[in-house]
Coordinates of C-alpha atoms and ligand atoms in Angstrom, one line a residue:
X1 CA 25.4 -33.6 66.6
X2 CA 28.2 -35.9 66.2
X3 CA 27.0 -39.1 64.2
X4 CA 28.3 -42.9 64.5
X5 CA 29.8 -42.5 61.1
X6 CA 31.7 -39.3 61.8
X7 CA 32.6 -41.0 65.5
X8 CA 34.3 -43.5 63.4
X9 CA 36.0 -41.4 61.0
X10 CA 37.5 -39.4 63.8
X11 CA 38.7 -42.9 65.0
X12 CA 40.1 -43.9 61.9
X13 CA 41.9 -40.7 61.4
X14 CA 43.6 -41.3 64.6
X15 CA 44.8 -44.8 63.7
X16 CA 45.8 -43.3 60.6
X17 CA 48.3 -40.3 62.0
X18 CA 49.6 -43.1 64.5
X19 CA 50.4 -45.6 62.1
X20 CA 53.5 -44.0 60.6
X21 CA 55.4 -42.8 63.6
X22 CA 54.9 -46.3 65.0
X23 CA 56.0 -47.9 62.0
X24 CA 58.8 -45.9 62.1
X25 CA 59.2 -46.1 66.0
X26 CA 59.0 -50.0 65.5
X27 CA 62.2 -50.1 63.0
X28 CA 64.3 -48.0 65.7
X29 CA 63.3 -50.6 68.1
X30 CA 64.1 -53.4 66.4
X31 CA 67.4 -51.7 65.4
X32 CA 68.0 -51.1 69.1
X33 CA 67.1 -55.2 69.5
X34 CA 69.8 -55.9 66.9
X35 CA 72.9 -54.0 68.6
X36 CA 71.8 -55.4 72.3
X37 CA 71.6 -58.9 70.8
X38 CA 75.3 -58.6 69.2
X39 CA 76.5 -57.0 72.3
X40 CA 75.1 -60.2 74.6
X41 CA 76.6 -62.5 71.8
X42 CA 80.5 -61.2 72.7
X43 CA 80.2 -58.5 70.6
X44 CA 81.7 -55.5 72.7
X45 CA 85.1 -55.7 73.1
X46 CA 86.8 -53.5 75.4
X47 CA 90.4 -54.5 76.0
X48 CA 91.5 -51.4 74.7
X49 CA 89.6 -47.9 74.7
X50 CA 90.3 -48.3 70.4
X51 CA 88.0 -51.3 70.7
X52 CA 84.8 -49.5 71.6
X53 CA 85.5 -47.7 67.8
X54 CA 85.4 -51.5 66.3
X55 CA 82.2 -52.1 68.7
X56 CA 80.3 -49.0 66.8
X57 CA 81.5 -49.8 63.3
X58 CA 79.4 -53.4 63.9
X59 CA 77.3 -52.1 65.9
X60 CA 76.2 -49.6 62.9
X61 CA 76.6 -52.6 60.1
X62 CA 73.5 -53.8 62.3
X63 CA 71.6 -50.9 62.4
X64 CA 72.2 -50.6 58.5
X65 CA 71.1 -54.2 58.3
X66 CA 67.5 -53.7 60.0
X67 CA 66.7 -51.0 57.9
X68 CA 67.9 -52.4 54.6
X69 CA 65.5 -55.1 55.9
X70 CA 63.0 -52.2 56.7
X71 CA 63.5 -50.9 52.7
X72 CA 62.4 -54.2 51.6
X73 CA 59.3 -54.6 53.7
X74 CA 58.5 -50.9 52.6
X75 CA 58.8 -51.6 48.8
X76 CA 57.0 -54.5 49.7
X77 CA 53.7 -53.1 48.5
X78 CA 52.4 -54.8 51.7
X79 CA 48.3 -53.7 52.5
X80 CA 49.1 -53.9 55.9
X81 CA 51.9 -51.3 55.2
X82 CA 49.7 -49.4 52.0
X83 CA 46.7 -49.3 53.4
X84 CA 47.6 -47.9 57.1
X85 CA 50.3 -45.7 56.2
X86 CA 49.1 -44.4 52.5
X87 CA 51.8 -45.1 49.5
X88 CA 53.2 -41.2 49.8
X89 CA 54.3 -41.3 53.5
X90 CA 55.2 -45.6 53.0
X91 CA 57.8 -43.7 49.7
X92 CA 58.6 -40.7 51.8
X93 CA 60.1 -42.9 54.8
X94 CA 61.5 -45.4 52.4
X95 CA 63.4 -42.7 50.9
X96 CA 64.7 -41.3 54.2
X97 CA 65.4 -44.3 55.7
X98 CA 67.4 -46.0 53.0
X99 CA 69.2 -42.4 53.1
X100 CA 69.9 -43.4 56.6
X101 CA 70.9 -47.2 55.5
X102 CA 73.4 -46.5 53.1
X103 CA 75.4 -43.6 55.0
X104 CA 75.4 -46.1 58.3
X105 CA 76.6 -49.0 56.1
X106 CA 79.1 -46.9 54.2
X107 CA 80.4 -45.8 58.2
X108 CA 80.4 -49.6 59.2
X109 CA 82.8 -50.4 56.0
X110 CA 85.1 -47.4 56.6
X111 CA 85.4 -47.9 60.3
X112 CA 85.8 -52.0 60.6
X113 CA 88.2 -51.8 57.8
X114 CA 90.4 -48.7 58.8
X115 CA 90.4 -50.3 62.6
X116 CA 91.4 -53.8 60.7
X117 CA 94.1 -52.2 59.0
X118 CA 94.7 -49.9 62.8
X119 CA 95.0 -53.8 64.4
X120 CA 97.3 -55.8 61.7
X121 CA 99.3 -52.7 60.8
X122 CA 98.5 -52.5 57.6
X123 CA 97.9 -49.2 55.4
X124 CA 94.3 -48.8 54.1
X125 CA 94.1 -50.1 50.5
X126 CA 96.3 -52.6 51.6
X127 CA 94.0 -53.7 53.9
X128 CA 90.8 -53.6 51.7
X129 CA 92.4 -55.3 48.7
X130 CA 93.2 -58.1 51.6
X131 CA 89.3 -58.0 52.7
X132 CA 88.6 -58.5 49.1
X133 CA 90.9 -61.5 48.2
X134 CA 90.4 -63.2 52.0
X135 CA 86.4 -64.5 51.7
X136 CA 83.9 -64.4 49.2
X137 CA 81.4 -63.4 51.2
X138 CA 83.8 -60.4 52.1
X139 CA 84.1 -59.5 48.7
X140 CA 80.4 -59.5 47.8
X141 CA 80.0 -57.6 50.4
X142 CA 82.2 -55.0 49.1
X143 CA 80.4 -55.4 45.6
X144 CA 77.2 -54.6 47.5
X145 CA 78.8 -51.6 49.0
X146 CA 79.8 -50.1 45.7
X147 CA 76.3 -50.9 44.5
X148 CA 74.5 -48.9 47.6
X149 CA 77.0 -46.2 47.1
X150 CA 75.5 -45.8 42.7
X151 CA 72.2 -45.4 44.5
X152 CA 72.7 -43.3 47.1
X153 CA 74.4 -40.9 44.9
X154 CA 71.7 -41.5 41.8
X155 CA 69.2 -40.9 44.5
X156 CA 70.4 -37.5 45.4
X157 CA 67.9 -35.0 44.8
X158 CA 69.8 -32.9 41.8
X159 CA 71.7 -35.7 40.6
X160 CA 68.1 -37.6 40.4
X161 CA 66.4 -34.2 38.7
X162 CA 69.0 -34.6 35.8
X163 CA 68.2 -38.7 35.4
X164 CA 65.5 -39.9 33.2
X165 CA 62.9 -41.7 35.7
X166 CA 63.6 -45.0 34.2
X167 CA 67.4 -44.6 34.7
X168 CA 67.4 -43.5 38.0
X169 CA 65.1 -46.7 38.1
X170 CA 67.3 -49.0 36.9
X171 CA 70.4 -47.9 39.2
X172 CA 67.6 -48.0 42.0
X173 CA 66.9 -51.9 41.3
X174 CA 70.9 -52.4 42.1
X175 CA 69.5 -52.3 45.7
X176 CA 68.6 -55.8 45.7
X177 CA 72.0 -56.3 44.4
X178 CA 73.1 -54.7 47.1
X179 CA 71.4 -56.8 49.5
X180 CA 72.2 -60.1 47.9
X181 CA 76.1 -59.2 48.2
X182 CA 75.7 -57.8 52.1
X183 CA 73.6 -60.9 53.4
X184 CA 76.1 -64.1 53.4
X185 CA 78.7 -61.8 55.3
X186 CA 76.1 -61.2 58.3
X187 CA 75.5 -65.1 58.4
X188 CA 79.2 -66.1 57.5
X189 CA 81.5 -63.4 59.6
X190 CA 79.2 -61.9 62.0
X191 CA 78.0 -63.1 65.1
X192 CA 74.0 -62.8 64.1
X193 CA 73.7 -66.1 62.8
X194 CA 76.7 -67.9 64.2
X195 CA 75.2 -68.1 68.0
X196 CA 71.6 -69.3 67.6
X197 CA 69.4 -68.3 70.2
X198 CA 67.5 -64.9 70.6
X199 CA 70.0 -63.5 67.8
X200 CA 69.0 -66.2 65.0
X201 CA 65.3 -66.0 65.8
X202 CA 65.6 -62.3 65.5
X203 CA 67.0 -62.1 62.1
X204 CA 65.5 -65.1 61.1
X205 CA 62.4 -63.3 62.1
X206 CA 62.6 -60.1 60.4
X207 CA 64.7 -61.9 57.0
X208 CA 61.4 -64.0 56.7
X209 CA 58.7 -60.6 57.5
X210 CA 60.6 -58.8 54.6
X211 CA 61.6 -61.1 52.1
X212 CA 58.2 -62.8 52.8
X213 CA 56.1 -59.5 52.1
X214 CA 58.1 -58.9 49.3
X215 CA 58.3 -62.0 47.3
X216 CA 54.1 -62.8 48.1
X217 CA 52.6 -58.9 47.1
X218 CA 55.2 -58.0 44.3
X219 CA 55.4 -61.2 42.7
X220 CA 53.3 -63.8 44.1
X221 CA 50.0 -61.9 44.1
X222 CA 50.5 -60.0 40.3
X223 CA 50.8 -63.7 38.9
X224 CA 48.0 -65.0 40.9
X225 CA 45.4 -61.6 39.6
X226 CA 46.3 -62.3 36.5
X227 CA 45.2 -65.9 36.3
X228 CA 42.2 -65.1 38.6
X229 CA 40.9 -61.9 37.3
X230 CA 42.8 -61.6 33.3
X231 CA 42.2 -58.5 33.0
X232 CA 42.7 -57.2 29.7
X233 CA 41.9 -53.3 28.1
X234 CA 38.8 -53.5 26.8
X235 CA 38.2 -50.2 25.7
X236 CA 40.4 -46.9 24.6
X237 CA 39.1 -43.8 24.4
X238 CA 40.5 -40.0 23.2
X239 CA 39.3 -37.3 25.1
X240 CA 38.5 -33.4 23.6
X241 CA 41.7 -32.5 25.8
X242 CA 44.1 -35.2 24.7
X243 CA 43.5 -37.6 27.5
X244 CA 42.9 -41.1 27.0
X245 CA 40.4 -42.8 29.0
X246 CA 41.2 -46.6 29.6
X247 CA 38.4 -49.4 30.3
X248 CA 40.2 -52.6 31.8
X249 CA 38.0 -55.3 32.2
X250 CA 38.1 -58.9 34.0
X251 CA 37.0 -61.5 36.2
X252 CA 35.7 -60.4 40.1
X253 CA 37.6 -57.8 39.8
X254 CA 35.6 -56.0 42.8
X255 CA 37.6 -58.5 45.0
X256 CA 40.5 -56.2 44.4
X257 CA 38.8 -54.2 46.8
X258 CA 40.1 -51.0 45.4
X259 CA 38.5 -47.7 45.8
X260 CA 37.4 -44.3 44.3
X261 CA 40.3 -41.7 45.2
X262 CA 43.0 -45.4 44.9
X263 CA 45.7 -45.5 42.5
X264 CA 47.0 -48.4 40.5
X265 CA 50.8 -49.4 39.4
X266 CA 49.4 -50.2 35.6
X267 CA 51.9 -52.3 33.3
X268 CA 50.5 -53.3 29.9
X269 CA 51.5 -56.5 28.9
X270 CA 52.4 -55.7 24.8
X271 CA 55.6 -56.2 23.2
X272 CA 56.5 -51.6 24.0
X273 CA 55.2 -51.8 27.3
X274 CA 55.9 -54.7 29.6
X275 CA 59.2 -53.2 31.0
X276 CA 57.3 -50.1 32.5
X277 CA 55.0 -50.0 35.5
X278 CA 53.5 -46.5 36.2
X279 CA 51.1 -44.9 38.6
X280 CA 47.6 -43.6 37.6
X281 CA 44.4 -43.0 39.8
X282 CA 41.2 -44.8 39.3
X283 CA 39.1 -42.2 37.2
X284 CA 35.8 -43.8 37.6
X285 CA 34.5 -46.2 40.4
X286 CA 35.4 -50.0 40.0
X287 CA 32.7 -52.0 39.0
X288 CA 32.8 -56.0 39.4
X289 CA 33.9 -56.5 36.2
X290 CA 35.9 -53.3 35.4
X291 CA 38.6 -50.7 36.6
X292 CA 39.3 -47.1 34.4
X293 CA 42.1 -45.0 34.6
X294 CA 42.4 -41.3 32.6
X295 CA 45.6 -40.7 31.5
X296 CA 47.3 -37.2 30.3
X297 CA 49.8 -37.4 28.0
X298 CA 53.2 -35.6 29.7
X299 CA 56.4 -38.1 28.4
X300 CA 57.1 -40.9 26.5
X301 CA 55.0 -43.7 27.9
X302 CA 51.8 -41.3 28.8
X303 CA 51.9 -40.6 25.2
X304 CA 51.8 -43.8 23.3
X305 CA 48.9 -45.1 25.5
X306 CA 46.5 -43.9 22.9
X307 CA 47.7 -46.6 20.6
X308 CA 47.0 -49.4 23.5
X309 CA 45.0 -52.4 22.0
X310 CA 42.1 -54.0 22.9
X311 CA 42.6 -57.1 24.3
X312 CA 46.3 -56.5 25.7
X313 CA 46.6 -57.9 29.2
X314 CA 47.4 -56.1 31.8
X315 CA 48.8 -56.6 35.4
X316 CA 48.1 -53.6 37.9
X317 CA 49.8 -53.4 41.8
X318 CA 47.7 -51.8 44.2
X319 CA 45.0 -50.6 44.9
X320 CA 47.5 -47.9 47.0
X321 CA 46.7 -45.1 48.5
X322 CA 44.4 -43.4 51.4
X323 CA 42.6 -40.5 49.4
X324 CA 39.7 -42.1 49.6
X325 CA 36.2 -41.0 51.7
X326 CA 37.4 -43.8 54.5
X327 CA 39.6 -40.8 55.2
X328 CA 37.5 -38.3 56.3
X329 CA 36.9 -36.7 59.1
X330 CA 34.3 -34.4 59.2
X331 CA 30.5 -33.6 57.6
X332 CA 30.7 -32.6 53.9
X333 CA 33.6 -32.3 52.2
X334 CA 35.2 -30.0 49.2
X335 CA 36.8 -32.0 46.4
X336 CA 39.3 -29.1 44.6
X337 CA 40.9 -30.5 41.2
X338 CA 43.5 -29.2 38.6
X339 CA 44.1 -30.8 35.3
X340 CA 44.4 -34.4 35.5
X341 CA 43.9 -34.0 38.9
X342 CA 40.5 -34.6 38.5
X343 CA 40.8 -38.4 38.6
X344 CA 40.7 -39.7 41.5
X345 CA 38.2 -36.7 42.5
X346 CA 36.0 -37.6 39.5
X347 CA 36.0 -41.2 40.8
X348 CA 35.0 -40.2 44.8
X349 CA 32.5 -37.9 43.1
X350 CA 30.7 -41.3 42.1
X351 CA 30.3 -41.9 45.9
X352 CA 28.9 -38.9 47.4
X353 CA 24.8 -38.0 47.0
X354 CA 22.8 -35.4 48.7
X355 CA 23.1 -36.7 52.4
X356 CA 26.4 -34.9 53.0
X357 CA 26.7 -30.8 52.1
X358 CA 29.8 -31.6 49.2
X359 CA 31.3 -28.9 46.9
X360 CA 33.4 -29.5 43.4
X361 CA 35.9 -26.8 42.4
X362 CA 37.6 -27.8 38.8
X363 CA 40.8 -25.6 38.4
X364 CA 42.1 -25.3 34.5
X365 CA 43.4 -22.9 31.9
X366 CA 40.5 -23.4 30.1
X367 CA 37.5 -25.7 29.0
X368 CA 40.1 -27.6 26.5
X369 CA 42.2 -28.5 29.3
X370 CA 39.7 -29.8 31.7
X371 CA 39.1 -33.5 31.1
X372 CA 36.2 -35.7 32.1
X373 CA 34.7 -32.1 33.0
X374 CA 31.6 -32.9 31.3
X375 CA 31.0 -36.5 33.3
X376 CA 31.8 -34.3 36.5
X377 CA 29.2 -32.0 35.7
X378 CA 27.0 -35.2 35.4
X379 CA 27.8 -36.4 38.4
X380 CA 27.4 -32.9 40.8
X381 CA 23.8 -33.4 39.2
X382 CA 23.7 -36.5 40.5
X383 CA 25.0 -35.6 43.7
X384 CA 23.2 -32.7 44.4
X385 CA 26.7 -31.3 45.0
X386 CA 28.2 -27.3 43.8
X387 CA 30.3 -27.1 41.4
X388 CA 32.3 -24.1 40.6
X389 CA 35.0 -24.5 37.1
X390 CA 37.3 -22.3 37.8
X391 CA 39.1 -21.1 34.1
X392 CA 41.5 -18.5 33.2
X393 CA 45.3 -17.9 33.2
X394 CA 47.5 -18.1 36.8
X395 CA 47.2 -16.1 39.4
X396 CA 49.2 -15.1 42.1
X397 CA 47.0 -17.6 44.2
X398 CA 45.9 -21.4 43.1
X399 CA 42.3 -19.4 41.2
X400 CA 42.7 -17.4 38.0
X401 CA 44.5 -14.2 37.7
X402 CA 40.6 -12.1 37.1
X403 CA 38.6 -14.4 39.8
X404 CA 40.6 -13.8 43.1
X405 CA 39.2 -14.8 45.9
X406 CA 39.6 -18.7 47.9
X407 CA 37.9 -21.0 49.1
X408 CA 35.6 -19.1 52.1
X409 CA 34.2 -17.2 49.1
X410 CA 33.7 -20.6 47.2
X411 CA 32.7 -22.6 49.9
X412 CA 30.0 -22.1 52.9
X413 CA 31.5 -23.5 56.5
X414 CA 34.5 -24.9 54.2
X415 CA 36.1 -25.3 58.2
X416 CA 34.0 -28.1 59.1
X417 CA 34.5 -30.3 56.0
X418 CA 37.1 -32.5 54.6
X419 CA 39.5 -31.0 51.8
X420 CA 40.4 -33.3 49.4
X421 CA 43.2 -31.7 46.9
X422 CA 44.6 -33.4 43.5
X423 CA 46.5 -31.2 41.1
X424 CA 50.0 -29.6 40.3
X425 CA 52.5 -29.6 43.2
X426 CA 52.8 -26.1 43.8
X427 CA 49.2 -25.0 42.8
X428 CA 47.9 -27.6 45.6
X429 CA 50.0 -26.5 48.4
X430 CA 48.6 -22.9 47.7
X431 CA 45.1 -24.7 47.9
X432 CA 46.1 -26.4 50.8
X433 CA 47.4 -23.1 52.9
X434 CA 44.3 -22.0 51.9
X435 CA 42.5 -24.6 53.8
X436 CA 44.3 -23.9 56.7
X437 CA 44.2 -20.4 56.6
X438 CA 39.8 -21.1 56.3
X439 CA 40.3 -23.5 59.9
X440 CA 39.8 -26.4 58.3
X441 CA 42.1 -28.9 60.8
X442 CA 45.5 -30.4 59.1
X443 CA 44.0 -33.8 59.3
X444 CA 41.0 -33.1 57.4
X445 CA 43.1 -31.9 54.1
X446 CA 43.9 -34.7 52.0
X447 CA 46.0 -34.6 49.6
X448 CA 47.3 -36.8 46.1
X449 CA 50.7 -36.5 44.9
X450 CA 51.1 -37.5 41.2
X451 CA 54.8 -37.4 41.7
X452 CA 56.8 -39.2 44.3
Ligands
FAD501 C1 49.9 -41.5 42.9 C2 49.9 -41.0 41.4 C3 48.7 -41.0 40.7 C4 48.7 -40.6 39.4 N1 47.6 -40.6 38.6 C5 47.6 -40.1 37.4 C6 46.4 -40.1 36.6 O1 45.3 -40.5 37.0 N2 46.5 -39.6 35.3 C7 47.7 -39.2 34.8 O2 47.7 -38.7 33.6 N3 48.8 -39.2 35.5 C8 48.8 -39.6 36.8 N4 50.0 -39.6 37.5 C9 51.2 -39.1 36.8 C10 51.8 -40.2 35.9 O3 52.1 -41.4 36.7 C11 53.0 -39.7 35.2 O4 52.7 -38.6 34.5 C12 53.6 -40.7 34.3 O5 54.1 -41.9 35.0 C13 54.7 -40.1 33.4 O6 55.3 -41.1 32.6 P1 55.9 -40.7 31.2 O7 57.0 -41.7 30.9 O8 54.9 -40.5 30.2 O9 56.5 -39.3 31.5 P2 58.0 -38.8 31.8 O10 58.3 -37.5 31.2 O11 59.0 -40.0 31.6 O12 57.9 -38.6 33.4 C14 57.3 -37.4 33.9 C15 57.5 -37.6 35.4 O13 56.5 -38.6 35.9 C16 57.1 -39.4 36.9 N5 57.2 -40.8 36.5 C17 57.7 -41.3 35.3 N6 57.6 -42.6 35.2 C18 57.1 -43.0 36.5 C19 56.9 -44.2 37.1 N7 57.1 -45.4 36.4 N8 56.4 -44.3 38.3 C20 56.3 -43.1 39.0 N9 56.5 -41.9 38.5 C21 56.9 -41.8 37.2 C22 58.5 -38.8 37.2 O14 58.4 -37.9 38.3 C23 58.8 -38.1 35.9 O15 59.7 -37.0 36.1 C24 50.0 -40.1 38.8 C25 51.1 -40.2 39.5 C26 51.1 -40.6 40.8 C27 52.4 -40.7 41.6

């Protein structure tokens, strides 16, 4: 029989597929807002069939504009955006609608200024090199087109694959730049501003949204934690494997209202670290006065975090991320880790007990690279939960190469529960296809990405 709880999960699963494609759905509109607002304000000129080419180049500058506004809201870390739409799918359509932005502003400058240099007879160059020296505004904007053009092309998938993350980071950050050199022209040449009306609440509107989300949850609310909470490491500590488990500790730090399966943007404040923010899952279940994360070393930052100091403050973004048990859908669930995958699965562990029918599957080469395995073990104990380690070399499928076999062997009615995956990208879309293959419906398979 279908229980209140599950009634509600079904609900909240709903809300949850929904958010994104209206998210997405309401930046189209708005676009679509934009270009019928400039078209009202005189914008469509039509004395000549030529003009209607002018009429798209602006009329695409605007689209451009609403989702460059749309970036900003998206990289805003906003809950109402994080928490409804999960961080992977908020970074997946930031990434394909900035795509979008920069190729629609890109056509915007190429057609306003060849159809400038078509009107005054001019040759191309000419005409840009005029753009340039006629306004300031005009020639900021220009700046800011060069500066969207670095990131689009940094942002290309193999140029980005041959960038260091922090690189490719930095050119990424010449996005606001960008912004800062495209705005004045919208309020100083274009109509958007000019008219009042519809048009200026509009943009007003959707500057303040953005700009406001951004400046209040990247900025405002980091500065604020750390005078409310101080939270500060507390406690380092190397594991068998080479993982380091890290205790921050602080004031109320419940009221963060993160949870087991959430992920944190940690940046230690010592004299190596400041500069980087990175992204690691909550390996245990916050407590009111503390927060742990596991870390593996794989590069140069993961790898000096053994050498953190007690005591070092640190300011954390977040909690992001919908892998958590509000996710579910179903009765019982299977929680299938791989290395440091085990995490945020360790964490949820924490939260389930004998109530629910809930299985733990620990993929690794062997017991030397499985971290926190024993406090898992603990916990399944605890939960009255399976537990099957899974050890030995690769297979053809996502279990070892001598212990074939998936998850209907592993798991009993694995189609009614929840599948929650954390591991290696390719290992956990083989677990994942394996789900689906067992019945278990798309929406129930949950999945972390520890790359973006
Ligand atoms: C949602 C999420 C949760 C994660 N949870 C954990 C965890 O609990 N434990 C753990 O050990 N690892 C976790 N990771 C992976 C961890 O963030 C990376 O291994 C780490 O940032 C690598 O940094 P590095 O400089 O040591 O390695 P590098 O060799 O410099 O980077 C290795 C790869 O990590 C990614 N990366 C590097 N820096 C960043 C950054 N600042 N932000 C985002 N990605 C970056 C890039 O894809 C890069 O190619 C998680 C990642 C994500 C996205």
């Amino acid at each position: 029989m279908t229980t209140t709880v599950e009634r509600e999960r079904v609900r909240a699963s709903a809300r949850r597929t929904w958010w994104p494609d209206g998210l997405e759905a309401a930046i189209w509109v708005a676009a679509a807002i934009g270009v019928a607002l400039m078209l009202r304000s005189g914008g469509l000129q039509i004395a000549a069939p030529v003009d209607l080419v002018y009429t798209l180049g602006r009329a695409l500058g605007i689209v451009a504009a609403v989702l460059m506004l749309a970036q900003v809201l998206l990289v805003s870390r906003a809950p109402y955006i994080e928490q409804s739409v999960g961080h992977d799918r908020t970074t997946a359509l930031h990434t394909r609608l900035g795509t979008w932005a920069i190729v629609l502003m890109l056509m915007h400058a190429s057609i306003i200024t060849g159809m400038s240099a078509y009107y005054d007879g001019r040759g191309l160059l000419d005409q840009a090199v005029t753009t340039f020296t006629s306004a300031w505004y005009l020639a900021a904007a220009q700046i800011a087109l060069t500066a969207f053009f670095a990131v689009l092309a940094t942002s290309i998938a193999i140029v980005r694959r041959r960038l260091r993350y922090e690189s490719w980071h930095v050119v990424h950050l010449l996005v606001y730049i960008g912004i800062a050199g495209a705005v004045p022209h919208q309020f100083l040449e274009g109509s958007t501003f000019r008219d009042g009306g519809a048009a200026w609440w509009f943009w007003f509107a959707l500057y303040t949204f953005a700009f406001g989300s951004l400046l209040v949850f990247r900025f405002a609310v980091p500065l604020w934690r750390l005078a409310r909470h101080d939270p500060r490491v507390s406690e380092v500590t190397p594991l068998p494997d080479g993982s380091v488990s890290i205790t921050v500790t602080g004031r109320d730090m419940d009221a963060l209202g993160a949870k087991p399966g959430q992920f944190m943007l940690w940046r230690f404040l010592d004299s190596a670290r400041w500069r980087e923010a990175h992204p690691f899952s909550l390996s245990a279940k916050p407590t009111s006065t503390s927060l742990r994360l596991t870390v593996r070393p794989s590069g140069d930052f993961t790898r000096q975090l053994a050498s953190l100091a007690p005591g070092t403050r640190v300011a954390a973004e977040g909690p992001l991320g919908i892998f958590t048990h509000s996710a579910r859908q179903g009765h019982g669930l299977v929680l299938v880790a791989a290395g440091i995958g085990i995490t945020p699965i360790r964490a949820m562990l924490e939260e389930c007990d004998d109530s629910e029918p809930c299985t733990v599957i620990v993929r690794a080469s062997g017991t030397a690279d499985s971290p926190l395995l024993d406090e898992v073990e603990e916990l399944v104990e605890r939960a009255g939960a399976s537990l099957h380690v899974l050890h030995g070399p690769r297979g053809d499928s996502w279990t070892p190469r001598d212990a074939p076999g998936g998850l209907a062997d592993l798991v009993e009615g694995v189609g009614g529960r929840d599948v929650f995956i954390c591991g290696p990208l390719a290992w956990a879309d083989a677990v994942e296809a394996d789900a689906l293959a067992c019945g278990v419906p798309r929406a129930a398979v949950h999945r972390e990405r520890f790359a973006w």
